[in-house]
């Protein structure tokens, strides 16, 4: 490293990369010629639907899309988001003030604290959870207060266990249902309690709804904005990534409270130049479609879920069938840690999983598996598990 260079203090505060050991072990196992089955990647293996790709191809060929896009997003895309929310959730949005286009929801979640937090503010967030909630807060100089998700509470936060003094000082509450990594779901009753809690303590509710469209057995997860008062206290992030297998395209949206969105928009206008118009045009095609591609996607994922979870149960593992997301939250065998079990599966069976403790301390005792490999590979993973015990 250059001798005069010293990284910024905020970078020194980033927790150690807990999966570095897994990556090293994965490379070691691969070098031995082992066929790796990666159930750790939260990235769809299925392709983006052809009609979306075709719309993108045509849009890229149009010189009109080659200029700088609008900072807050193409008007047509924001209108498509509003139509989709109305049709899917019965939620009416003003596309001018209550919808903002994002370069993927991760970008928006990471930038939001820069618009709402002052140094040494406190943000509440559920744990285990998506690390970006904490990293975005850290970069804004805010502290993260973890609210544990426990099995005895159906992996929902217990508002009574949050210290009133901490709640009084909190600026935002980041939460996510259907949940990554636990696959827990929340009903409107929970969302109503969240509205009441945030209103009482004057906290901004920040809901990450990236997985509402990956649901099974006829279940339709609600939007936070469906409950009365939600729009007054907060916003919701959504993404086309998981819904339409568009993770690499980087397109999402934030909707809800216009004042919070304006703060986010001001940050974005000074940091990025908006999402490529051609991608937004493809996004319009996706949102305005009959959603049959989403149903087909869910049918494939449900079949994989049934094979994997059904097989795990037959082998004696403590696991439940998730109602949504493409994750399975698996309790590790008695006497093992999440990291120890992850290492055991990788070394003995060539199966990659994510240790729960790497997603937050309350995740200890679990590993996360993703339904992002074909069903034949799922079955092969079960065969290996049966052999190694």
Short mmCIF file of C-alpha atoms in Angstrom, two decimals:
data_model
loop_
_atom_site.label_atom_id
_atom_site.label_comp_id
_atom_site.label_asym_id
_atom_site.label_seq_id
_atom_site.Cartn_x
_atom_site.Cartn_y
_atom_site.Cartn_z
CA UNK A 1 0.00 0.00 0.00
CA UNK A 2 1.17 3.54 -0.73
CA UNK A 3 2.89 4.76 2.44
CA UNK A 4 1.10 8.11 2.66
CA UNK A 5 -2.35 6.62 2.15
CA UNK A 6 -4.61 5.93 5.12
CA UNK A 7 -8.21 4.72 4.57
CA UNK A 8 -11.04 6.84 5.94
CA UNK A 9 -12.04 6.13 9.52
CA UNK A 10 -15.51 5.00 8.40
CA UNK A 11 -13.94 2.16 6.43
CA UNK A 12 -12.12 1.02 9.54
CA UNK A 13 -15.50 0.67 11.26
CA UNK A 14 -16.81 -1.85 8.74
CA UNK A 15 -16.99 -5.26 10.45
CA UNK A 16 -14.52 -7.91 9.24
CA UNK A 17 -15.64 -9.83 6.18
CA UNK A 18 -17.01 -12.86 7.98
CA UNK A 19 -17.32 -14.92 4.81
CA UNK A 20 -13.65 -14.60 3.87
CA UNK A 21 -12.99 -17.93 5.55
CA UNK A 22 -15.83 -19.53 3.58
CA UNK A 23 -14.48 -18.16 0.30
CA UNK A 24 -11.02 -19.51 1.08
CA UNK A 25 -12.40 -22.93 2.02
CA UNK A 26 -14.62 -22.96 -1.07
CA UNK A 27 -11.57 -22.34 -3.28
CA UNK A 28 -9.67 -25.08 -1.46
CA UNK A 29 -12.48 -27.60 -1.91
CA UNK A 30 -12.84 -26.66 -5.59
CA UNK A 31 -9.12 -27.14 -6.10
CA UNK A 32 -9.56 -30.74 -4.93
CA UNK A 33 -11.92 -31.27 -7.85
CA UNK A 34 -15.10 -31.29 -5.77
CA UNK A 35 -18.31 -30.37 -7.58
CA UNK A 36 -19.62 -27.43 -5.53
CA UNK A 37 -23.36 -26.94 -5.03
CA UNK A 38 -23.76 -23.28 -4.04
CA UNK A 39 -26.88 -22.75 -1.93
CA UNK A 40 -25.48 -19.55 -0.51
CA UNK A 41 -26.01 -17.18 -3.42
CA UNK A 42 -29.11 -14.99 -3.21
CA UNK A 43 -29.09 -14.40 -6.96
CA UNK A 44 -31.71 -15.95 -9.28
CA UNK A 45 -30.31 -18.55 -11.66
CA UNK A 46 -33.32 -18.25 -13.97
CA UNK A 47 -33.06 -15.83 -16.93
CA UNK A 48 -34.84 -12.52 -17.27
CA UNK A 49 -38.09 -13.11 -19.23
CA UNK A 50 -37.58 -12.80 -22.98
CA UNK A 51 -40.14 -10.01 -23.51
CA UNK A 52 -38.23 -7.79 -21.04
CA UNK A 53 -34.92 -8.52 -22.78
CA UNK A 54 -36.46 -7.74 -26.17
CA UNK A 55 -37.81 -4.41 -24.93
CA UNK A 56 -34.35 -3.56 -23.61
CA UNK A 57 -32.72 -4.48 -26.92
CA UNK A 58 -35.05 -2.17 -28.83
CA UNK A 59 -34.59 0.63 -26.29
CA UNK A 60 -30.80 0.43 -26.41
CA UNK A 61 -30.93 0.83 -30.20
CA UNK A 62 -32.91 4.07 -29.82
CA UNK A 63 -30.53 7.08 -29.64
CA UNK A 64 -33.11 8.85 -27.52
CA UNK A 65 -32.14 6.67 -24.54
CA UNK A 66 -28.44 7.51 -24.77
CA UNK A 67 -28.58 10.85 -22.93
CA UNK A 68 -28.60 11.57 -19.19
CA UNK A 69 -31.82 10.27 -17.59
CA UNK A 70 -34.00 12.26 -15.17
CA UNK A 71 -32.64 12.19 -11.62
CA UNK A 72 -35.91 11.05 -10.05
CA UNK A 73 -36.59 8.57 -12.85
CA UNK A 74 -38.42 8.52 -16.14
CA UNK A 75 -41.98 9.77 -15.73
CA UNK A 76 -43.28 6.72 -17.58
CA UNK A 77 -41.50 4.36 -15.19
CA UNK A 78 -42.78 6.17 -12.09
CA UNK A 79 -46.29 6.00 -13.54
CA UNK A 80 -45.84 2.27 -14.20
CA UNK A 81 -44.78 1.79 -10.56
CA UNK A 82 -47.91 3.61 -9.42
CA UNK A 83 -50.10 1.45 -11.68
CA UNK A 84 -48.41 -1.72 -10.38
CA UNK A 85 -48.89 -0.71 -6.73
CA UNK A 86 -52.56 0.05 -7.40
CA UNK A 87 -53.15 -3.27 -9.13
CA UNK A 88 -51.04 -5.41 -6.80
CA UNK A 89 -51.72 -3.83 -3.40
CA UNK A 90 -54.62 -1.42 -3.89
CA UNK A 91 -52.29 1.44 -2.93
CA UNK A 92 -52.67 4.75 -4.78
CA UNK A 93 -49.45 6.70 -5.30
CA UNK A 94 -48.74 10.10 -6.83
CA UNK A 95 -45.97 9.29 -9.36
CA UNK A 96 -44.71 12.88 -9.15
CA UNK A 97 -44.04 12.99 -5.41
CA UNK A 98 -44.50 9.52 -3.96
CA UNK A 99 -42.35 7.42 -6.32
CA UNK A 100 -38.62 7.67 -7.00
CA UNK A 101 -36.58 5.48 -9.35
CA UNK A 102 -33.49 3.73 -7.96
CA UNK A 103 -30.43 2.04 -9.44
CA UNK A 104 -31.56 -1.06 -7.56
CA UNK A 105 -33.05 -0.90 -4.05
CA UNK A 106 -29.62 -1.51 -2.46
CA UNK A 107 -28.44 1.86 -3.72
CA UNK A 108 -31.49 3.62 -2.31
CA UNK A 109 -31.28 1.89 1.07
CA UNK A 110 -27.59 2.76 1.36
CA UNK A 111 -28.14 6.41 0.42
CA UNK A 112 -31.25 7.05 2.54
CA UNK A 113 -29.38 7.61 5.84
CA UNK A 114 -27.38 10.40 4.19
CA UNK A 115 -30.66 12.22 3.69
CA UNK A 116 -32.33 11.55 7.04
CA UNK A 117 -29.57 11.08 9.61
CA UNK A 118 -27.28 13.46 11.43
CA UNK A 119 -24.06 12.18 13.02
CA UNK A 120 -24.68 10.08 16.15
CA UNK A 121 -28.36 9.51 15.35
CA UNK A 122 -29.70 6.04 16.14
CA UNK A 123 -31.34 3.77 13.58
CA UNK A 124 -33.24 0.67 14.65
CA UNK A 125 -32.97 -2.38 12.41
CA UNK A 126 -34.00 -6.02 12.60
CA UNK A 127 -31.27 -8.65 13.03
CA UNK A 128 -30.31 -10.96 11.42
CA UNK A 129 -30.80 -8.88 8.32
CA UNK A 130 -29.52 -7.32 5.12
CA UNK A 131 -26.11 -5.77 5.98
CA UNK A 132 -26.78 -2.63 3.91
CA UNK A 133 -29.10 -1.22 6.61
CA UNK A 134 -26.13 -1.08 8.97
CA UNK A 135 -23.57 0.00 6.38
CA UNK A 136 -25.70 2.88 5.12
CA UNK A 137 -26.19 4.07 8.68
CA UNK A 138 -22.47 3.78 9.41
CA UNK A 139 -21.52 5.86 6.37
CA UNK A 140 -23.93 8.57 7.53
CA UNK A 141 -22.37 8.60 11.00
CA UNK A 142 -25.42 7.04 12.65
CA UNK A 143 -25.43 4.22 15.19
CA UNK A 144 -27.24 0.94 14.54
CA UNK A 145 -29.39 -0.59 17.28
CA UNK A 146 -30.18 -4.20 16.48
CA UNK A 147 -33.67 -5.52 17.23
CA UNK A 148 -33.46 -9.34 17.41
CA UNK A 149 -35.67 -11.62 15.34
CA UNK A 150 -36.31 -14.72 17.43
CA UNK A 151 -38.08 -17.95 16.62
CA UNK A 152 -40.40 -17.66 19.64
CA UNK A 153 -41.69 -14.38 18.16
CA UNK A 154 -42.14 -15.83 14.65
CA UNK A 155 -39.04 -13.81 13.67
CA UNK A 156 -40.92 -10.54 14.15
CA UNK A 157 -39.51 -7.72 16.31
CA UNK A 158 -40.96 -7.44 19.82
CA UNK A 159 -41.73 -3.76 20.30
CA UNK A 160 -42.03 -4.24 24.07
CA UNK A 161 -38.38 -5.28 24.25
CA UNK A 162 -37.13 -2.03 22.70
CA UNK A 163 -35.92 0.34 25.42
CA UNK A 164 -38.24 3.40 25.38
CA UNK A 165 -35.20 5.68 25.82
CA UNK A 166 -33.58 4.16 22.72
CA UNK A 167 -36.85 4.40 20.79
CA UNK A 168 -37.21 8.05 21.79
CA UNK A 169 -33.80 8.84 20.30
CA UNK A 170 -34.19 6.69 17.16
CA UNK A 171 -34.54 8.32 13.75
CA UNK A 172 -35.46 5.35 11.54
CA UNK A 173 -36.52 1.71 11.80
CA UNK A 174 -35.35 -0.61 8.99
CA UNK A 175 -37.36 -3.84 8.62
CA UNK A 176 -37.97 -6.36 5.86
CA UNK A 177 -40.90 -8.73 5.16
CA UNK A 178 -41.00 -11.27 3.65
CA UNK A 179 -37.71 -11.51 5.47
CA UNK A 180 -34.16 -12.13 4.40
CA UNK A 181 -32.71 -14.36 5.84
CA UNK A 182 -35.39 -16.00 8.01
CA UNK A 183 -38.11 -16.17 5.30
CA UNK A 184 -40.61 -15.00 7.95
CA UNK A 185 -43.71 -13.15 6.79
CA UNK A 186 -45.69 -10.32 8.36
CA UNK A 187 -49.41 -9.56 8.23
CA UNK A 188 -51.22 -6.24 8.25
CA UNK A 189 -51.65 -6.49 12.01
CA UNK A 190 -47.89 -6.36 12.45
CA UNK A 191 -47.59 -3.46 10.01
CA UNK A 192 -50.26 -1.59 11.97
CA UNK A 193 -48.26 -2.10 15.18
CA UNK A 194 -45.19 -0.79 13.37
CA UNK A 195 -47.11 2.34 12.33
CA UNK A 196 -48.29 2.88 15.91
CA UNK A 197 -44.79 2.41 17.30
CA UNK A 198 -43.18 4.76 14.79
CA UNK A 199 -45.88 7.38 15.25
CA UNK A 200 -45.52 7.26 19.05
CA UNK A 201 -41.76 7.78 18.94
CA UNK A 202 -41.66 9.89 15.75
CA UNK A 203 -39.53 7.35 13.87
CA UNK A 204 -39.29 6.99 10.10
CA UNK A 205 -40.43 3.48 9.09
CA UNK A 206 -38.28 2.02 6.30
CA UNK A 207 -39.67 -1.19 4.84
CA UNK A 208 -37.63 -3.32 2.44
CA UNK A 209 -40.22 -5.24 0.40
CA UNK A 210 -37.91 -6.86 -2.14
CA UNK A 211 -39.43 -10.34 -1.76
CA UNK A 212 -43.20 -9.75 -1.82
CA UNK A 213 -43.57 -11.37 -5.24
CA UNK A 214 -41.74 -14.60 -4.39
CA UNK A 215 -44.52 -16.37 -2.52
CA UNK A 216 -46.02 -19.87 -2.50
CA UNK A 217 -49.18 -21.87 -1.85
CA UNK A 218 -51.41 -18.98 -2.95
CA UNK A 219 -50.00 -16.55 -0.37
CA UNK A 220 -49.85 -12.86 -1.35
CA UNK A 221 -47.63 -10.83 1.00
CA UNK A 222 -49.00 -7.37 1.77
CA UNK A 223 -47.29 -4.03 1.32
CA UNK A 224 -46.54 -1.93 4.40
CA UNK A 225 -48.33 0.94 2.66
CA UNK A 226 -51.61 -0.97 2.70
CA UNK A 227 -52.23 -0.14 6.37
CA UNK A 228 -53.64 3.24 7.46
CA UNK A 229 -51.00 5.74 8.52
CA UNK A 230 -48.05 3.97 6.87
CA UNK A 231 -47.53 6.71 4.31
CA UNK A 232 -47.46 9.32 7.08
CA UNK A 233 -44.60 7.62 8.94
CA UNK A 234 -42.49 5.97 6.29
CA UNK A 235 -41.49 4.60 2.91
CA UNK A 236 -41.13 1.24 1.20
CA UNK A 237 -38.32 0.02 -1.02
CA UNK A 238 -39.03 -2.39 -3.85
CA UNK A 239 -37.02 -3.87 -6.66
CA UNK A 240 -37.40 -5.60 -9.99
CA UNK A 241 -34.35 -7.76 -9.21
CA UNK A 242 -35.93 -10.80 -7.60
CA UNK A 243 -39.43 -10.41 -9.07
CA UNK A 244 -38.30 -10.53 -12.70
CA UNK A 245 -34.84 -12.14 -12.34
CA UNK A 246 -33.23 -8.75 -13.10
CA UNK A 247 -30.55 -8.57 -10.38
CA UNK A 248 -27.84 -7.42 -12.78
CA UNK A 249 -30.03 -4.78 -14.41
CA UNK A 250 -30.11 -2.55 -11.30
CA UNK A 251 -33.60 -1.10 -11.21
CA UNK A 252 -35.79 -0.46 -8.20
CA UNK A 253 -38.03 2.11 -6.57
CA UNK A 254 -38.88 3.76 -3.29
CA UNK A 255 -42.44 4.83 -2.59
CA UNK A 256 -44.41 6.48 0.19
CA UNK A 257 -43.82 9.58 2.30
CA UNK A 258 -43.03 12.43 -0.07
CA UNK A 259 -40.82 14.34 2.37
CA UNK A 260 -38.58 11.33 3.05
CA UNK A 261 -38.40 10.58 -0.68
CA UNK A 262 -37.48 14.20 -1.40
CA UNK A 263 -34.55 13.90 1.02
CA UNK A 264 -33.42 10.69 -0.69
CA UNK A 265 -33.85 12.31 -4.09
CA UNK A 266 -31.70 15.28 -3.12
CA UNK A 267 -28.89 12.93 -2.07
CA UNK A 268 -29.19 10.94 -5.31
CA UNK A 269 -29.18 14.03 -7.53
CA UNK A 270 -25.80 14.97 -6.06
CA UNK A 271 -24.31 11.46 -6.24
CA UNK A 272 -25.63 9.61 -9.30
CA UNK A 273 -27.15 10.46 -12.66
CA UNK A 274 -30.15 8.16 -12.55
CA UNK A 275 -31.02 4.79 -14.06
CA UNK A 276 -30.42 4.21 -17.79
CA UNK A 277 -33.63 5.06 -19.66
CA UNK A 278 -33.46 1.84 -21.70
CA UNK A 279 -33.54 -0.20 -18.49
CA UNK A 280 -36.49 1.85 -17.22
CA UNK A 281 -38.36 1.18 -20.47
CA UNK A 282 -37.76 -2.54 -19.95
CA UNK A 283 -38.97 -2.08 -16.38
CA UNK A 284 -42.21 -0.54 -17.63
CA UNK A 285 -42.78 -3.60 -19.82
CA UNK A 286 -42.21 -5.85 -16.79
CA UNK A 287 -44.52 -3.95 -14.44
CA UNK A 288 -47.30 -3.55 -17.02
CA UNK A 289 -47.22 -7.22 -18.07
CA UNK A 290 -49.83 -9.77 -17.02
CA UNK A 291 -47.34 -11.08 -14.41
CA UNK A 292 -47.57 -14.62 -15.78
CA UNK A 293 -43.75 -14.68 -15.79
CA UNK A 294 -43.80 -14.05 -12.03
CA UNK A 295 -46.25 -16.89 -11.47
CA UNK A 296 -44.12 -19.24 -13.57
CA UNK A 297 -41.04 -18.20 -11.61
CA UNK A 298 -42.77 -18.90 -8.30
CA UNK A 299 -43.96 -22.32 -9.49
CA UNK A 300 -40.37 -23.33 -10.24
CA UNK A 301 -39.14 -22.01 -6.90
CA UNK A 302 -41.98 -23.72 -5.04
CA UNK A 303 -41.06 -27.06 -6.60
CA UNK A 304 -37.47 -26.56 -5.50
CA UNK A 305 -38.63 -25.55 -2.02
CA UNK A 306 -40.73 -28.68 -1.69
CA UNK A 307 -37.86 -30.92 -2.78
CA UNK A 308 -35.29 -29.28 -0.50
CA UNK A 309 -37.36 -28.73 2.64
CA UNK A 310 -39.21 -32.03 2.27
CA UNK A 311 -35.89 -33.83 1.92
CA UNK A 312 -34.35 -32.02 4.89
CA UNK A 313 -37.31 -32.97 7.07
CA UNK A 314 -36.96 -36.63 6.07
CA UNK A 315 -33.31 -36.44 7.12
CA UNK A 316 -34.36 -35.16 10.52
CA UNK A 317 -33.45 -31.48 10.18
CA UNK A 318 -35.37 -28.77 12.05
CA UNK A 319 -36.77 -26.64 9.23
CA UNK A 320 -40.05 -25.12 8.04
CA UNK A 321 -41.52 -24.62 4.57
CA UNK A 322 -41.13 -20.89 3.81
CA UNK A 323 -44.22 -19.10 2.55
CA UNK A 324 -42.16 -16.52 0.67
CA UNK A 325 -38.63 -15.49 -0.44
CA UNK A 326 -36.25 -17.97 -2.04
CA UNK A 327 -34.50 -18.71 1.25
CA UNK A 328 -34.68 -21.60 3.70
CA UNK A 329 -33.72 -20.87 7.33
CA UNK A 330 -32.28 -24.12 8.66
CA UNK A 331 -31.56 -24.76 12.34
CA UNK A 332 -28.12 -26.33 12.76
CA UNK A 333 -27.81 -29.72 14.50
CA UNK A 334 -27.51 -29.62 18.32
CA UNK A 335 -24.00 -28.95 19.55
CA UNK A 336 -22.86 -27.14 16.40
CA UNK A 337 -22.43 -23.44 15.60
CA UNK A 338 -23.64 -21.90 12.38
CA UNK A 339 -20.07 -21.42 11.17
CA UNK A 340 -19.11 -24.93 12.22
CA UNK A 341 -22.04 -26.44 10.35
CA UNK A 342 -21.31 -24.30 7.27
CA UNK A 343 -17.73 -25.54 7.28
CA UNK A 344 -18.85 -29.15 7.79
CA UNK A 345 -21.22 -29.01 4.80
CA UNK A 346 -18.61 -27.41 2.57
CA UNK A 347 -15.76 -29.75 3.47
CA UNK A 348 -17.70 -33.00 3.65
CA UNK A 349 -20.45 -32.48 1.06
CA UNK A 350 -19.29 -29.64 -1.19
CA UNK A 351 -22.39 -27.62 -0.28
CA UNK A 352 -22.14 -23.85 0.27
CA UNK A 353 -24.48 -22.22 2.81
CA UNK A 354 -24.47 -18.89 4.68
CA UNK A 355 -23.90 -19.04 8.47
CA UNK A 356 -26.62 -17.15 10.31
CA UNK A 357 -24.18 -15.39 12.61
CA UNK A 358 -22.70 -13.64 9.58
CA UNK A 359 -26.03 -11.82 9.11
CA UNK A 360 -26.32 -10.75 12.74
CA UNK A 361 -25.75 -12.23 16.18
CA UNK A 362 -29.37 -13.45 16.60
CA UNK A 363 -28.77 -15.59 13.49
CA UNK A 364 -26.47 -17.91 15.42
CA UNK A 365 -27.82 -21.44 15.37
CA UNK A 366 -29.06 -21.23 11.77
CA UNK A 367 -27.76 -21.35 8.21
CA UNK A 368 -29.41 -19.83 5.15
CA UNK A 369 -29.93 -21.86 2.00
CA UNK A 370 -31.08 -20.33 -1.29
CA UNK A 371 -33.42 -21.94 -3.83
CA UNK A 372 -31.24 -20.67 -6.68
CA UNK A 373 -30.08 -23.95 -8.22
CA UNK A 374 -32.09 -26.39 -10.41
CA UNK A 375 -34.15 -29.08 -8.71
CA UNK A 376 -31.71 -31.78 -9.84
CA UNK A 377 -28.97 -30.04 -7.89
CA UNK A 378 -31.29 -29.76 -4.90
CA UNK A 379 -31.77 -33.51 -4.97
CA UNK A 380 -28.03 -34.07 -5.33
CA UNK A 381 -27.44 -31.87 -2.27
CA UNK A 382 -29.88 -34.00 -0.27
CA UNK A 383 -28.14 -37.18 -1.42
CA UNK A 384 -24.82 -35.80 -0.22
CA UNK A 385 -26.32 -34.72 3.11
CA UNK A 386 -27.67 -38.19 3.70
CA UNK A 387 -24.22 -39.66 3.09
CA UNK A 388 -22.26 -37.31 5.36
CA UNK A 389 -24.78 -37.06 8.18
#
